[in-house]
Every structure is written in structure tokens, then in C-alpha cells.
mmCIF file of C-alpha atoms and ligand atoms in Angstrom:
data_model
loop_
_atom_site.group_PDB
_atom_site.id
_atom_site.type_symbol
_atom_site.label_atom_id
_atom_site.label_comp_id
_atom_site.label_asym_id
_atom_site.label_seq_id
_atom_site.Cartn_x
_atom_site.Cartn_y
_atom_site.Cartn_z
ATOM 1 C CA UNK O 1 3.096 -15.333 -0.870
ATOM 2 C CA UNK O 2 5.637 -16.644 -2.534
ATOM 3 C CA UNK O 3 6.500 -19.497 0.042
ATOM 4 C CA UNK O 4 3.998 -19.142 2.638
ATOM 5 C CA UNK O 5 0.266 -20.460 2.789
ATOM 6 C CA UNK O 6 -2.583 -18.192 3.734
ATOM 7 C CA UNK O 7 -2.798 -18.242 7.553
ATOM 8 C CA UNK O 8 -5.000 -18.745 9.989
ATOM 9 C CA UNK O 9 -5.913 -15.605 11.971
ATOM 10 C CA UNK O 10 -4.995 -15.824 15.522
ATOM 11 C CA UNK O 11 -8.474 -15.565 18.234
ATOM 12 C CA UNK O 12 -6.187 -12.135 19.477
ATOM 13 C CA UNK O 13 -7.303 -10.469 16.220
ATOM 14 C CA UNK O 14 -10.851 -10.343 16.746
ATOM 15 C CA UNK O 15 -12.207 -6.956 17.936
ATOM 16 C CA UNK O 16 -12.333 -6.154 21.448
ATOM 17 C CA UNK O 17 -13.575 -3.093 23.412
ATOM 18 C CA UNK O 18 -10.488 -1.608 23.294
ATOM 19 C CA UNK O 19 -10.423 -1.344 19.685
ATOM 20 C CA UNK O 20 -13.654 0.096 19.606
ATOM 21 C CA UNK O 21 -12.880 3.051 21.886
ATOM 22 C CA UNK O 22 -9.999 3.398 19.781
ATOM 23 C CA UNK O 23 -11.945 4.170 17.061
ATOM 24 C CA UNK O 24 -14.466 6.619 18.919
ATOM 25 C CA UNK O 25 -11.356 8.788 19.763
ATOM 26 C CA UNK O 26 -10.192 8.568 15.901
ATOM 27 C CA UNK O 27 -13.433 9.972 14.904
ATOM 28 C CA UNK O 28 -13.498 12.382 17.404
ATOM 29 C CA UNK O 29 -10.017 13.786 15.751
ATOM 30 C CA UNK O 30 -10.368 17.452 14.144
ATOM 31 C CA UNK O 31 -10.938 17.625 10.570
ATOM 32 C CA UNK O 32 -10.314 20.968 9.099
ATOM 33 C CA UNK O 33 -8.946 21.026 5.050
ATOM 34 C CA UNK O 34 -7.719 24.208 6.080
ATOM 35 C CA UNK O 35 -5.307 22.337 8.309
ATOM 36 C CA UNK O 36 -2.072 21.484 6.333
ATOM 37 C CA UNK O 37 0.135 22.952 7.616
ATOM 38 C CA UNK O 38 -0.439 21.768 10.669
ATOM 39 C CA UNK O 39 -0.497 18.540 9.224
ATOM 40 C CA UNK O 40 2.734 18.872 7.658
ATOM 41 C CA UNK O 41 4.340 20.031 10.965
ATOM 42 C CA UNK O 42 3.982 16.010 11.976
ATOM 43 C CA UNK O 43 6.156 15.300 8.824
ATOM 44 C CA UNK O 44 8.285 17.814 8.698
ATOM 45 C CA UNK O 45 9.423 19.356 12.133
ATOM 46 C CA UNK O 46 10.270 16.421 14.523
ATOM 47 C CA UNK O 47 13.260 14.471 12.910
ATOM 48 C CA UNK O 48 13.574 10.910 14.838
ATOM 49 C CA UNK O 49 11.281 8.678 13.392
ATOM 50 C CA UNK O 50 11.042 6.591 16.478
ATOM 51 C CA UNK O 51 9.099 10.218 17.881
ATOM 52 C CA UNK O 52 7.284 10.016 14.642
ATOM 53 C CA UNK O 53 5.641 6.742 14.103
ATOM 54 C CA UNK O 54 2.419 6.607 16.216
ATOM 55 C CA UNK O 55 2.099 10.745 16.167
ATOM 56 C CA UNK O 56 -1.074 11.924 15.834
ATOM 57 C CA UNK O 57 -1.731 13.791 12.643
ATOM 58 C CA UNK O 58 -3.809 16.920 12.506
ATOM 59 C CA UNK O 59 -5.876 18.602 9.875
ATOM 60 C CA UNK O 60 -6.692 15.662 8.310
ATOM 61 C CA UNK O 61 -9.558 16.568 5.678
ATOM 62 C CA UNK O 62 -12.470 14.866 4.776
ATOM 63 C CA UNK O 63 -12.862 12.251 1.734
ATOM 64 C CA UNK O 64 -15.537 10.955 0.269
ATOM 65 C CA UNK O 65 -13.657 8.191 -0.457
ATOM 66 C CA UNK O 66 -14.676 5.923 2.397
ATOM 67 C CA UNK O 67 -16.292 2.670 2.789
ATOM 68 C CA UNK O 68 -18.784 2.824 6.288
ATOM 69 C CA UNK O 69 -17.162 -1.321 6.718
ATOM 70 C CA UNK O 70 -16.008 -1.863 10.085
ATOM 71 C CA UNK O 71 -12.201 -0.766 10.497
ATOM 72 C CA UNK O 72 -9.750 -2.986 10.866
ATOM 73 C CA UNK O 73 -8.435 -3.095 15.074
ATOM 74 C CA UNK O 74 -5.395 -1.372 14.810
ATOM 75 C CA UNK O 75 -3.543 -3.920 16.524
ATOM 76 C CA UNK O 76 -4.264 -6.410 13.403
ATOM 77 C CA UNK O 77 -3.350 -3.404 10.468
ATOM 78 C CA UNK O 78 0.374 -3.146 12.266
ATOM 79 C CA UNK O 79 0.761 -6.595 13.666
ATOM 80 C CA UNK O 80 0.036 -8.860 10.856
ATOM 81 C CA UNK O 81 1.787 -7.140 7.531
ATOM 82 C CA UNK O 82 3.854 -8.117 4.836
ATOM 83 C CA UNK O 83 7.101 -6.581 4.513
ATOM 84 C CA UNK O 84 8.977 -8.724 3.544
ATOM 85 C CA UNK O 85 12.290 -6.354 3.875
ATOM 86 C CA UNK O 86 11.657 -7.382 7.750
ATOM 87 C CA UNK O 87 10.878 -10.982 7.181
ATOM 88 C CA UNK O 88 8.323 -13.073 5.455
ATOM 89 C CA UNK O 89 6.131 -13.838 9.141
ATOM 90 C CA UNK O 90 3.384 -11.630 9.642
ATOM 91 C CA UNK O 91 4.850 -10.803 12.796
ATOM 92 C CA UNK O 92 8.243 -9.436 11.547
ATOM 93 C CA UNK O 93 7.848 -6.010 10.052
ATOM 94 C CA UNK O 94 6.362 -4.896 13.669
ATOM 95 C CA UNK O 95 9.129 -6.863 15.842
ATOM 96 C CA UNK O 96 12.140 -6.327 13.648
ATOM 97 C CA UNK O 97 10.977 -2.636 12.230
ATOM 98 C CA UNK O 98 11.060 -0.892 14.932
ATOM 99 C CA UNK O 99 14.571 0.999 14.584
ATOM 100 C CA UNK O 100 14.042 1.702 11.034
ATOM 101 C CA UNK O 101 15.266 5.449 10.457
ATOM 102 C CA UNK O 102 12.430 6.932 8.577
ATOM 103 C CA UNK O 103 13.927 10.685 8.866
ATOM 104 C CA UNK O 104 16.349 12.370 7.055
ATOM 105 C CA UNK O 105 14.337 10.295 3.892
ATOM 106 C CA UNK O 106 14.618 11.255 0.344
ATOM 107 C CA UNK O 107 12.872 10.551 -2.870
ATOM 108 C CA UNK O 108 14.305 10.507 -6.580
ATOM 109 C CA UNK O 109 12.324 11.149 -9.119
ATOM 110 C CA UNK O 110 13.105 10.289 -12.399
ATOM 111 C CA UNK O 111 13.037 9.517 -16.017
ATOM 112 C CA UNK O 112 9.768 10.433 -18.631
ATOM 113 C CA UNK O 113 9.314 13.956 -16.941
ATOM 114 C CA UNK O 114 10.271 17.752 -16.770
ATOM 115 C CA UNK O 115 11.556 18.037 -13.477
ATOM 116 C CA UNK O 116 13.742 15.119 -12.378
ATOM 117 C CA UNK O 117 15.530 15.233 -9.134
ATOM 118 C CA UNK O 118 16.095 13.924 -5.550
ATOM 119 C CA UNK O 119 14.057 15.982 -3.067
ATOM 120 C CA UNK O 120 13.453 15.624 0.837
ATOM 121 C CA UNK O 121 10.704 13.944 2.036
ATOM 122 C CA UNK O 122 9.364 17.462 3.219
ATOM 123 C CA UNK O 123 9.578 19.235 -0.033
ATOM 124 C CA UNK O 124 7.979 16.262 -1.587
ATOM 125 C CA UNK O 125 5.000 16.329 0.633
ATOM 126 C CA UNK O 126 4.757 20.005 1.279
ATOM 127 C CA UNK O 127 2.148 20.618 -1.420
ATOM 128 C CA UNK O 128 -0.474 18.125 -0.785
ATOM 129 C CA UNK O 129 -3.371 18.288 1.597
ATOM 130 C CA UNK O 130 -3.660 14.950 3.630
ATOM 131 C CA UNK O 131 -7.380 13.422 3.204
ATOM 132 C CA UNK O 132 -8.471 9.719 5.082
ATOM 133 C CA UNK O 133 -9.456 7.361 2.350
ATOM 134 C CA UNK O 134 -10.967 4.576 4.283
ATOM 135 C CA UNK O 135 -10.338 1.488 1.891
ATOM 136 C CA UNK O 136 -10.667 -2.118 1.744
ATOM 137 C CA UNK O 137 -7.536 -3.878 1.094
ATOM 138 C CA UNK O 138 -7.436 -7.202 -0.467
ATOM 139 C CA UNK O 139 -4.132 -9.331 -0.299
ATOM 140 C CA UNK O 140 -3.273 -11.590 -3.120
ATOM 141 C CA UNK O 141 -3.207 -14.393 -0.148
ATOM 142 C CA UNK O 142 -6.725 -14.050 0.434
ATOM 143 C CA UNK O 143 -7.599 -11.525 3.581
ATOM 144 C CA UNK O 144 -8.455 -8.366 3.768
ATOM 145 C CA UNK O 145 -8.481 -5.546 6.104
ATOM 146 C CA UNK O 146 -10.418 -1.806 5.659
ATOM 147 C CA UNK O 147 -7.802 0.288 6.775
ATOM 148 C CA UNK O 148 -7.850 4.371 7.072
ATOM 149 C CA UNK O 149 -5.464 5.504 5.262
ATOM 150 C CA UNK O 150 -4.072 9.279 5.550
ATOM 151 C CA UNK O 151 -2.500 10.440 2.278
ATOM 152 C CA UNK O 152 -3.576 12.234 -0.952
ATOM 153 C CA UNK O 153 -3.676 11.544 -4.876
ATOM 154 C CA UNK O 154 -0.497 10.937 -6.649
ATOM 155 C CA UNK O 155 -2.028 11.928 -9.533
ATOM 156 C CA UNK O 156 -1.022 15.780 -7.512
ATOM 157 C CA UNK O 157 2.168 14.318 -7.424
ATOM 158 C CA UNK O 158 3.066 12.998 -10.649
ATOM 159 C CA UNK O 159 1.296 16.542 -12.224
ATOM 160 C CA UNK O 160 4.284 18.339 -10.126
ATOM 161 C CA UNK O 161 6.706 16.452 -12.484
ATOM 162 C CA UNK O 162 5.227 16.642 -15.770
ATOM 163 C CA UNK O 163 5.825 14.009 -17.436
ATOM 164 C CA UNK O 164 6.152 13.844 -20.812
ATOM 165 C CA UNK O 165 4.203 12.032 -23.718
ATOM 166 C CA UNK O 166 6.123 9.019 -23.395
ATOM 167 C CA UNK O 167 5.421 8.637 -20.099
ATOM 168 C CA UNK O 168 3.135 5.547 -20.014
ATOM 169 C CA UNK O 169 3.877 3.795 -16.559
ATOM 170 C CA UNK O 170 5.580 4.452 -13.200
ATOM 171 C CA UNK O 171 7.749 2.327 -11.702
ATOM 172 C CA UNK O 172 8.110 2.902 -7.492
ATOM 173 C CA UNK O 173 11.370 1.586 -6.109
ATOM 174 C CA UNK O 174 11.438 0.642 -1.787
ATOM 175 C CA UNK O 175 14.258 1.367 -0.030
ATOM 176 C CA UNK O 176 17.487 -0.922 -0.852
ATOM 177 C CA UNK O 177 19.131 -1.250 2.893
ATOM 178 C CA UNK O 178 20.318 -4.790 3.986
ATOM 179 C CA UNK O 179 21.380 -3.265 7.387
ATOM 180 C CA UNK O 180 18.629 -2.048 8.391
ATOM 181 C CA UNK O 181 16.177 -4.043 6.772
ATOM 182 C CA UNK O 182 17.371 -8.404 7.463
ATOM 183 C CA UNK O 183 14.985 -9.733 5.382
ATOM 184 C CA UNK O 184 17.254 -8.219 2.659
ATOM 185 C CA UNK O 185 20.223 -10.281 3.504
ATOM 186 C CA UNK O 186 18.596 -12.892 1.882
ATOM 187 C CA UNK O 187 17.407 -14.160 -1.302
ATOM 188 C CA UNK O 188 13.845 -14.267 -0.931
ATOM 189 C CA UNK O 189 13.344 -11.863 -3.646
ATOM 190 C CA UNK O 190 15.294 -9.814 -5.968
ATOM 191 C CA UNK O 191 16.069 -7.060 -4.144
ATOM 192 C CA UNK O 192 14.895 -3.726 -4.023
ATOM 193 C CA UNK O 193 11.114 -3.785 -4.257
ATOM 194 C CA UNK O 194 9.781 -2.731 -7.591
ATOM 195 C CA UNK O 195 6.268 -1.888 -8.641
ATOM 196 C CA UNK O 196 4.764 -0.494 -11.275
ATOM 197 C CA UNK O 197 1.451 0.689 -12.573
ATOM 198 C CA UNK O 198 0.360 1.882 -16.038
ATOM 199 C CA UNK O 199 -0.061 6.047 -16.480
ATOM 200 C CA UNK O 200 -4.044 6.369 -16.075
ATOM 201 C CA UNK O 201 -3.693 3.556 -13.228
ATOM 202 C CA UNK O 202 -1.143 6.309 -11.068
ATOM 203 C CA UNK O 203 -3.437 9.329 -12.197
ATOM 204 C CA UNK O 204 -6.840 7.555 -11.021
ATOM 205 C CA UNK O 205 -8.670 9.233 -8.349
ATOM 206 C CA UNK O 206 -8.521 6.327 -5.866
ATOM 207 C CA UNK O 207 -4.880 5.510 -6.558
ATOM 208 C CA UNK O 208 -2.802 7.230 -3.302
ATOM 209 C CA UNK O 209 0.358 8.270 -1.231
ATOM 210 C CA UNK O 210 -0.019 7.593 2.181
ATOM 211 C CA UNK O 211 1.808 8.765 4.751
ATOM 212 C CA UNK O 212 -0.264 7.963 7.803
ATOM 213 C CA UNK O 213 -3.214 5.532 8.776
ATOM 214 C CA UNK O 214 -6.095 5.735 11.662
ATOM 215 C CA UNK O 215 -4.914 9.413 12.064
ATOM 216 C CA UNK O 216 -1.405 8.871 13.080
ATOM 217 C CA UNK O 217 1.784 8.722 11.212
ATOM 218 C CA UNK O 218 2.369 5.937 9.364
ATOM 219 C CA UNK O 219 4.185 3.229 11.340
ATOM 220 C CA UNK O 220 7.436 1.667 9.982
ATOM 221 C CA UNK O 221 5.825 -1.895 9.102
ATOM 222 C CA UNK O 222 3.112 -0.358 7.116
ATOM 223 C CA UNK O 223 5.792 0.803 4.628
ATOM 224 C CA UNK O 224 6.708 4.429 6.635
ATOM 225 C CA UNK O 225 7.452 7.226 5.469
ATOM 226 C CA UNK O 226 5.581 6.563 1.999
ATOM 227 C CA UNK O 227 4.059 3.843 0.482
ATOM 228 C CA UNK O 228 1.317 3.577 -1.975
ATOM 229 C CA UNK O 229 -1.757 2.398 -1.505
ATOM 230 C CA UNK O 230 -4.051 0.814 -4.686
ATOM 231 C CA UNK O 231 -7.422 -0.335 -3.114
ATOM 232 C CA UNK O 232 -8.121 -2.646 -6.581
ATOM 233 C CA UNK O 233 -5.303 -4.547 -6.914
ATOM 234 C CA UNK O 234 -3.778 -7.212 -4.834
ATOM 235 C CA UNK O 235 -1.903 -5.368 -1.976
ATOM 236 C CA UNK O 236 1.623 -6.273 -2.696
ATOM 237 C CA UNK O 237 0.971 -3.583 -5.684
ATOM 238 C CA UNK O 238 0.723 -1.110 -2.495
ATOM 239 C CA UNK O 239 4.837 -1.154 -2.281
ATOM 240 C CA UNK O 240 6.520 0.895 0.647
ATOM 241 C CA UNK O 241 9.042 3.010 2.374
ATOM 242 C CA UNK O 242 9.254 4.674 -1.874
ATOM 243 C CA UNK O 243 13.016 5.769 -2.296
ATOM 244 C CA UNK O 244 12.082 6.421 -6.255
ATOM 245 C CA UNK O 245 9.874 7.021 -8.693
ATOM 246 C CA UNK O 246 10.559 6.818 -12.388
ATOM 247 C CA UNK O 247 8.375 7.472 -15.139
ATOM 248 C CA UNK O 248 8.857 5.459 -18.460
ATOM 249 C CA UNK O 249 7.876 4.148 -21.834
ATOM 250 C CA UNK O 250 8.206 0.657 -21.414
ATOM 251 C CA UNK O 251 6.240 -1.517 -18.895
ATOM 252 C CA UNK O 252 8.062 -1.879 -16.139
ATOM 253 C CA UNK O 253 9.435 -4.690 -14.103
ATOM 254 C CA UNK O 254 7.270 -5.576 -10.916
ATOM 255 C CA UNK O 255 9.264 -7.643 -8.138
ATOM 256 C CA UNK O 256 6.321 -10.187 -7.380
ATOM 257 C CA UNK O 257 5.866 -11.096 -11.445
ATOM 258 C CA UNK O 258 9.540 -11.494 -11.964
ATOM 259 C CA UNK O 259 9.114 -13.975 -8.967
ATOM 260 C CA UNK O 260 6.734 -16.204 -10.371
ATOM 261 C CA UNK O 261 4.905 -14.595 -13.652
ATOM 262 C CA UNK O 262 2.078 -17.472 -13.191
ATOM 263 C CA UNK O 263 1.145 -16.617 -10.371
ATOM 264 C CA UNK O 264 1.226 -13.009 -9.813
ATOM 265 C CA UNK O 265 0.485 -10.564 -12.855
ATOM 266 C CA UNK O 266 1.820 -7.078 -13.566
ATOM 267 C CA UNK O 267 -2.131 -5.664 -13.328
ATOM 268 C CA UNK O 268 -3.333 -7.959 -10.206
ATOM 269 C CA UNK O 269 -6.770 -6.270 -10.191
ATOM 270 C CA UNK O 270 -8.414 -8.215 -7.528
ATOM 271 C CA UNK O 271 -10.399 -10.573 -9.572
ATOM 272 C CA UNK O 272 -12.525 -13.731 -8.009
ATOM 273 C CA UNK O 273 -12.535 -14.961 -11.336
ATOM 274 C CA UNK O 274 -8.536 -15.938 -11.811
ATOM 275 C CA UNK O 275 -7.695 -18.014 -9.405
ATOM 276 C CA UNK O 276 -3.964 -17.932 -8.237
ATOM 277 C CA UNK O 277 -2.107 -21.423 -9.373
ATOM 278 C CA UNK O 278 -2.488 -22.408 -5.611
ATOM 279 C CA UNK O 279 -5.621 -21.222 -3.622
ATOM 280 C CA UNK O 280 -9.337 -19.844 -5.109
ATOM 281 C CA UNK O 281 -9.432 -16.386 -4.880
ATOM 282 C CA UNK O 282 -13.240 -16.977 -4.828
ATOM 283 C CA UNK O 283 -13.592 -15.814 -1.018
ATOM 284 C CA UNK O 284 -11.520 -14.109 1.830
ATOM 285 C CA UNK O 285 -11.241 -13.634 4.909
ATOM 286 C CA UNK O 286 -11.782 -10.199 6.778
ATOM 287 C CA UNK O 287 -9.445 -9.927 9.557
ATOM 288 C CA UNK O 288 -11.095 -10.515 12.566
ATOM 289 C CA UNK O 289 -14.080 -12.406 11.190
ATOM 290 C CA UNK O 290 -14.607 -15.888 11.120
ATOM 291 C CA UNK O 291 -16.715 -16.537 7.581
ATOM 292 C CA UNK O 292 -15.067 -16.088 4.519
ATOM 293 C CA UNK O 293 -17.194 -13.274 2.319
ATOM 294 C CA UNK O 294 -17.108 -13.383 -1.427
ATOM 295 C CA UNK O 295 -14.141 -11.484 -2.691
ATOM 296 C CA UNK O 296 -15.753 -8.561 -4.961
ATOM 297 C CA UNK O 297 -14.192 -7.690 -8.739
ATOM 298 C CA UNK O 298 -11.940 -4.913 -8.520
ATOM 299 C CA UNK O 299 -12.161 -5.312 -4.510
ATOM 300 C CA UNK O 300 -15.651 -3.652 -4.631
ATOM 301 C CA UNK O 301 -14.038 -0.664 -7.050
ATOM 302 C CA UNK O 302 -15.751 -1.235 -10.397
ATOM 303 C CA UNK O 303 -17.716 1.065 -11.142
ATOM 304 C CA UNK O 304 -14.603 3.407 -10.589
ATOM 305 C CA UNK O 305 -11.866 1.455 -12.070
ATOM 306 C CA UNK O 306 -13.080 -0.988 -14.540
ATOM 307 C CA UNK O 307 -13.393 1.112 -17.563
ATOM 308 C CA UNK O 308 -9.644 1.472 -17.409
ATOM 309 C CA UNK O 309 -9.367 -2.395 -18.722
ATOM 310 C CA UNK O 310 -12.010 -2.218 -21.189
ATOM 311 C CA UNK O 311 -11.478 -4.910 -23.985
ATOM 312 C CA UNK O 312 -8.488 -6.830 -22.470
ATOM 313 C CA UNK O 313 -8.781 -10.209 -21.020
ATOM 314 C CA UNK O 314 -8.641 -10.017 -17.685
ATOM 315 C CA UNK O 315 -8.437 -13.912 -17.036
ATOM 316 C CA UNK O 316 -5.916 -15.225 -19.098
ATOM 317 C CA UNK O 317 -3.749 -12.663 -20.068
ATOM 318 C CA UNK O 318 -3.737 -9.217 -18.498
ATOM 319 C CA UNK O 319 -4.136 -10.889 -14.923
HETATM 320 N N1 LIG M 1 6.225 -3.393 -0.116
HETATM 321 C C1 LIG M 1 7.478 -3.810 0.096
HETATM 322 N N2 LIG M 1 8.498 -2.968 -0.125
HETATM 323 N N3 LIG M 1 7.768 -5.065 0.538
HETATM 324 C C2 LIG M 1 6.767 -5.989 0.767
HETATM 325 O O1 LIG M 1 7.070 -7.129 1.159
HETATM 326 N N4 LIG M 1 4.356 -6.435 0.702
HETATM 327 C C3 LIG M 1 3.143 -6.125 -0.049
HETATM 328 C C4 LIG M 1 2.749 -4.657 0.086
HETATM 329 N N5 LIG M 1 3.900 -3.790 -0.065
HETATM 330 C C5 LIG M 1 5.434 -5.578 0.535
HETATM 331 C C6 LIG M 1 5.182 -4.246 0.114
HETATM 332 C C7 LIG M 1 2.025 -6.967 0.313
HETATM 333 S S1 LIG M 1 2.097 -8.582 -0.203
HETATM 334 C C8 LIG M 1 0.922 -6.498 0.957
HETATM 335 S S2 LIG M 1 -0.463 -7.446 1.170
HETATM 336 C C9 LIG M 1 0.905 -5.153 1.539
HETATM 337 O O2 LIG M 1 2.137 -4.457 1.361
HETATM 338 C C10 LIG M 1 0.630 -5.270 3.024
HETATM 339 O O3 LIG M 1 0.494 -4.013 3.606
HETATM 340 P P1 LIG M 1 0.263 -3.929 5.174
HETATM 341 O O4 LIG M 1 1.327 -4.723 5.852
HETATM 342 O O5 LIG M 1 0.314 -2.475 5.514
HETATM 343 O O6 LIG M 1 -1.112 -4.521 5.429
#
């Protein structure tokens, strides 16, 4: 982002047959809301997380938050990422994240709320039904992918912890681990991963945990075992492998605006209208297609989302 151009996308990312069959057998999976337990069992029961990423997930309930867009190939959603824990080539979170322990995992939660703590990854999940959200995803770099995602609302979450009236953002903190993760030996950014988003942002409908995608556990370069995902903002808002949340008064710090404030906002709502200081954010490209396609406001969410900025200047200063 940063210090990288937008790439070209390699001919091995266009769909094959392969892909497609792929995706018969993911829509063949069972989906029962009944199911999570069974769901959880993936989390919770097996604990190396080289067993885990890649398992299929079951009881996986229906959404109706899903786009009928063609679905990313697999391949592309876990071979071209940004993590940039792993290194800042797309290729590096899926060569050099393949050891990452995912399991025993914790997450802190603290701050603006009731019920601070540090719980297990289990306990923290335990409560919540997983749902696919099939969502478009729209990096600040100009592709996009429509990825199915297998998570469910933090606004569940964040109710669990009752926050208090001064609660007015969340901040979500990855993982600080320079030995496992290289690309935090060095000084590309200011290490650990911060993001933030303002209180009715987190509680929104389409604003989600996920902890799997195309029906399987979430794989390590995707941001395993938790990341979030914000289909309306630019995707490095969508931080991973979450080691904290805390809940505060203040706006917090984001890791990409402290970077370069011109160039990447604390809101990032997808917006064809501000371009970044170095490329149009006019178009995109889909993964796997050849034609850019106009790049929608609020990544095709408007009519959901934006009534949440109404009155601020999206342009020039809440960008
Ligand atoms: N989270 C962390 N911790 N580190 C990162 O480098 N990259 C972000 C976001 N979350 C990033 C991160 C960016 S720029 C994007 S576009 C998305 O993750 C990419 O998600 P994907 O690799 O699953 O497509």
C-alpha cells in the first residue's frame, strides 16, 4: 500500500474448472442454524491449528447477507493477501504463514465496558451462531474479491461486554509476535496492527467476526483465528489474527493513518470520489477479470451504511 503499486494479476488467477467444482461442493455443504454446536466443535475441540486451517465447518446458517457475484477462486482469496505481519508480497502471508500457531489463542477485552477480561478463543466464540456473509471486498489498492465469509455480528459481541456510555469507538489490536510473524522484524509499520471503527460502525448489521471463509476454517493468511471483516471500507480496516479489543472515548489510532494520514483516512469508506494521493480509485479490478468495473460508493453498501455519515464531508475531511 504503503510502498507497493497495485499489481497486475497473474493469468493463474483467472477461474478454471476446478474452481468451479469447488464451489458446487461448497454449496452443497449442510446448512442447519440449529447447527452450532457442531460448528463450534471445529473451533473448539481440535487444538493444532495446522489440523485446523482448511477444516470444514458445519452448521453454517443461512444469511441474507449475500451478493449472487461470482466468488472469488479460492486459490486467489488465500494466495494473493495482505498481511503484512508475513511480508508486504502478495505471496507471503500463504508461503511464510503456514506454521503460525493459531491454538491455544486468547482475546483481551478491554476498557469502556462492564466486563473486561482475557478469555479463550472458545469462550469468546461459544455464543455466536456462524452465518456466510458473501461480501465484496474492496482494497484501498484498487481490486476486489467477493469472498464468503463464515462469522457473525460483533455487534453480539460487543453487547456481551456492555459497554458503557462513553464507549464511542473500538479499537482491534493483531497479534504482536516478531517470531512468528518476519514481517514484524522490520519497520514497515508501527507495530502491532491497530484499527479502529466508531461505536454504530462495530454495532452495524453488516460489520462482522469471521472465523472461517468458503465453509472452512479460516486459513492463517486471511488473518486466522479472528479477523474482522467491514465490506464498506477499504480492506486494510478488516485487521486480523485480533489479540484485543478495547472500547474507548477517544478516536482511536489506526496503523495505516498514522502511516501516511494523506493517504489513508481513519473512516476509508470505499469512495470513487476521493482519490488516493497516488492512483484513481475511480475503477478496480475484480480478481480474475480482465476489465476494470466502476468501483461503487460504500463498495455497493449504501443504502445500508450511508446514513451513518450523514452531514460530514466525505471528500475532504472524514475520508
Ligand atoms: N491485518 C493485519 N493485521 N495486517 C495487514 O497487513 N492488511 C489489510 C487487512 N487486514 C492487513 C490486515 C489489507 S490492506 C487488506 S486489503 C486485507 O486485510 C486483505 O485481506 P485478505 O488477505 O484476506 O484478502
Amino acid at each position: 500500500m504503503l510502498i507497493k503499486r497495485p499489481q497486475e494479476i497473474p493469468s493463474s488467477e483467472i477461474t478454471d474448472r476446478s474452481v468451479y467444482l469447488r464451489r458446487r461442493e461448497f454449496l452443497s455443504c449442510s446448512i442447519d442454524a440449529g447447527l452450532t454446536a457442531a460448528a463450534l466443535g471445529a473451533f473448539g475441540s481440535l487444538a493444532a491449528p495446522s489440523v485446523l486451517a482448511g477444516e470444514k465447518i458445519s452448521g453454517i446458517a443461512k444469511s441474507a447477507y449475500v451478493t449472487d457475484e461470482e466468488l472469488t477462486p479460492y486459490e486467489s482469496a488465500t494466495t494473493y493477501n495482505n498481511f503484512y505481519e508475513f511480508g508486504t508480497a502478495k505471496e507471503d502471508p500463504s508461503l511464510y504463514a503456514k506454521d503460525f500457531r493459531t491454538r491455544p489463542w486468547s482475546v483481551t477485552v478491554e476498557g469502556e465496558c462492564a466486563r473486561p477480561g482475557t478469555y479463550a478463543l472458545e469462550d469468546f466464540l461459544k455464543p455466536h451462531a456462524l452465518e456466510e456473509r458473501i461480501y465484496r471486498l474492496r482494497c484501498v489498492e484498487a481490486w476486489s474479491m467477493v469472498i464468503p465469509w463464515v462469522g457473525f455480528p460483533l455487534a453480539d459481541l460487543i453487547r456481551r461486554f456492555e459497554p458503557t456510555g462513553n464507549a464511542k469507538y473500538v479499537e482491534f489490536t493483531t497479534l504482536l509476535d516478531p517470531q512468528q510473524m518476519p514481517g514484524q522484524r522490520r519497520a514497515v509499520l508501527d507495530w502491532p496492527y491497530v484499527e479502529g471503527l466508531r461505536m454504530d460502525e462495530a454495532m452495524h448489521p453488516l460489520t462482522i467476526l469471521a472465523a472461517g471463509m468458503y465453509g472452512e476454517v479460516l486459513p492463517n493468511q486471511n488473518g486466522a483465528p479472528l479477523r474482522l471483516v467491514v465490506p464498506w471500507k477499504y480492506g486494510f480496516k478488516s485487521i486480523k489474527s485480533i489479540v484485543k479489543l478495547r472500547f474507548t472515548e477517544e478516536q482511536p489510532g489506526s496503523t495505516w493513518n498514522r502511516a501516511a494520514p494523506d493517504e489513508y483516512g481513519f473512516y476509508s469508506n470505499v469512495n470513487p470520489e476521493r482519490d488516493h494521493p497516488r492512483w484513481s480509485q475511480a475503477k478496480e479490478r475484480r480478481i480474475g477479470e480482465f476489465l476494470k468495473r466502476p468501483t461503487l460508493p460504500f463498495n455497493g453498501y449504501a443504502d445500508q451504511v450511508a446514513s451513518l455519515y450523514t452531514g460530514m464531508d466525505l471528500v475532504n475531511r472524514y475520508f
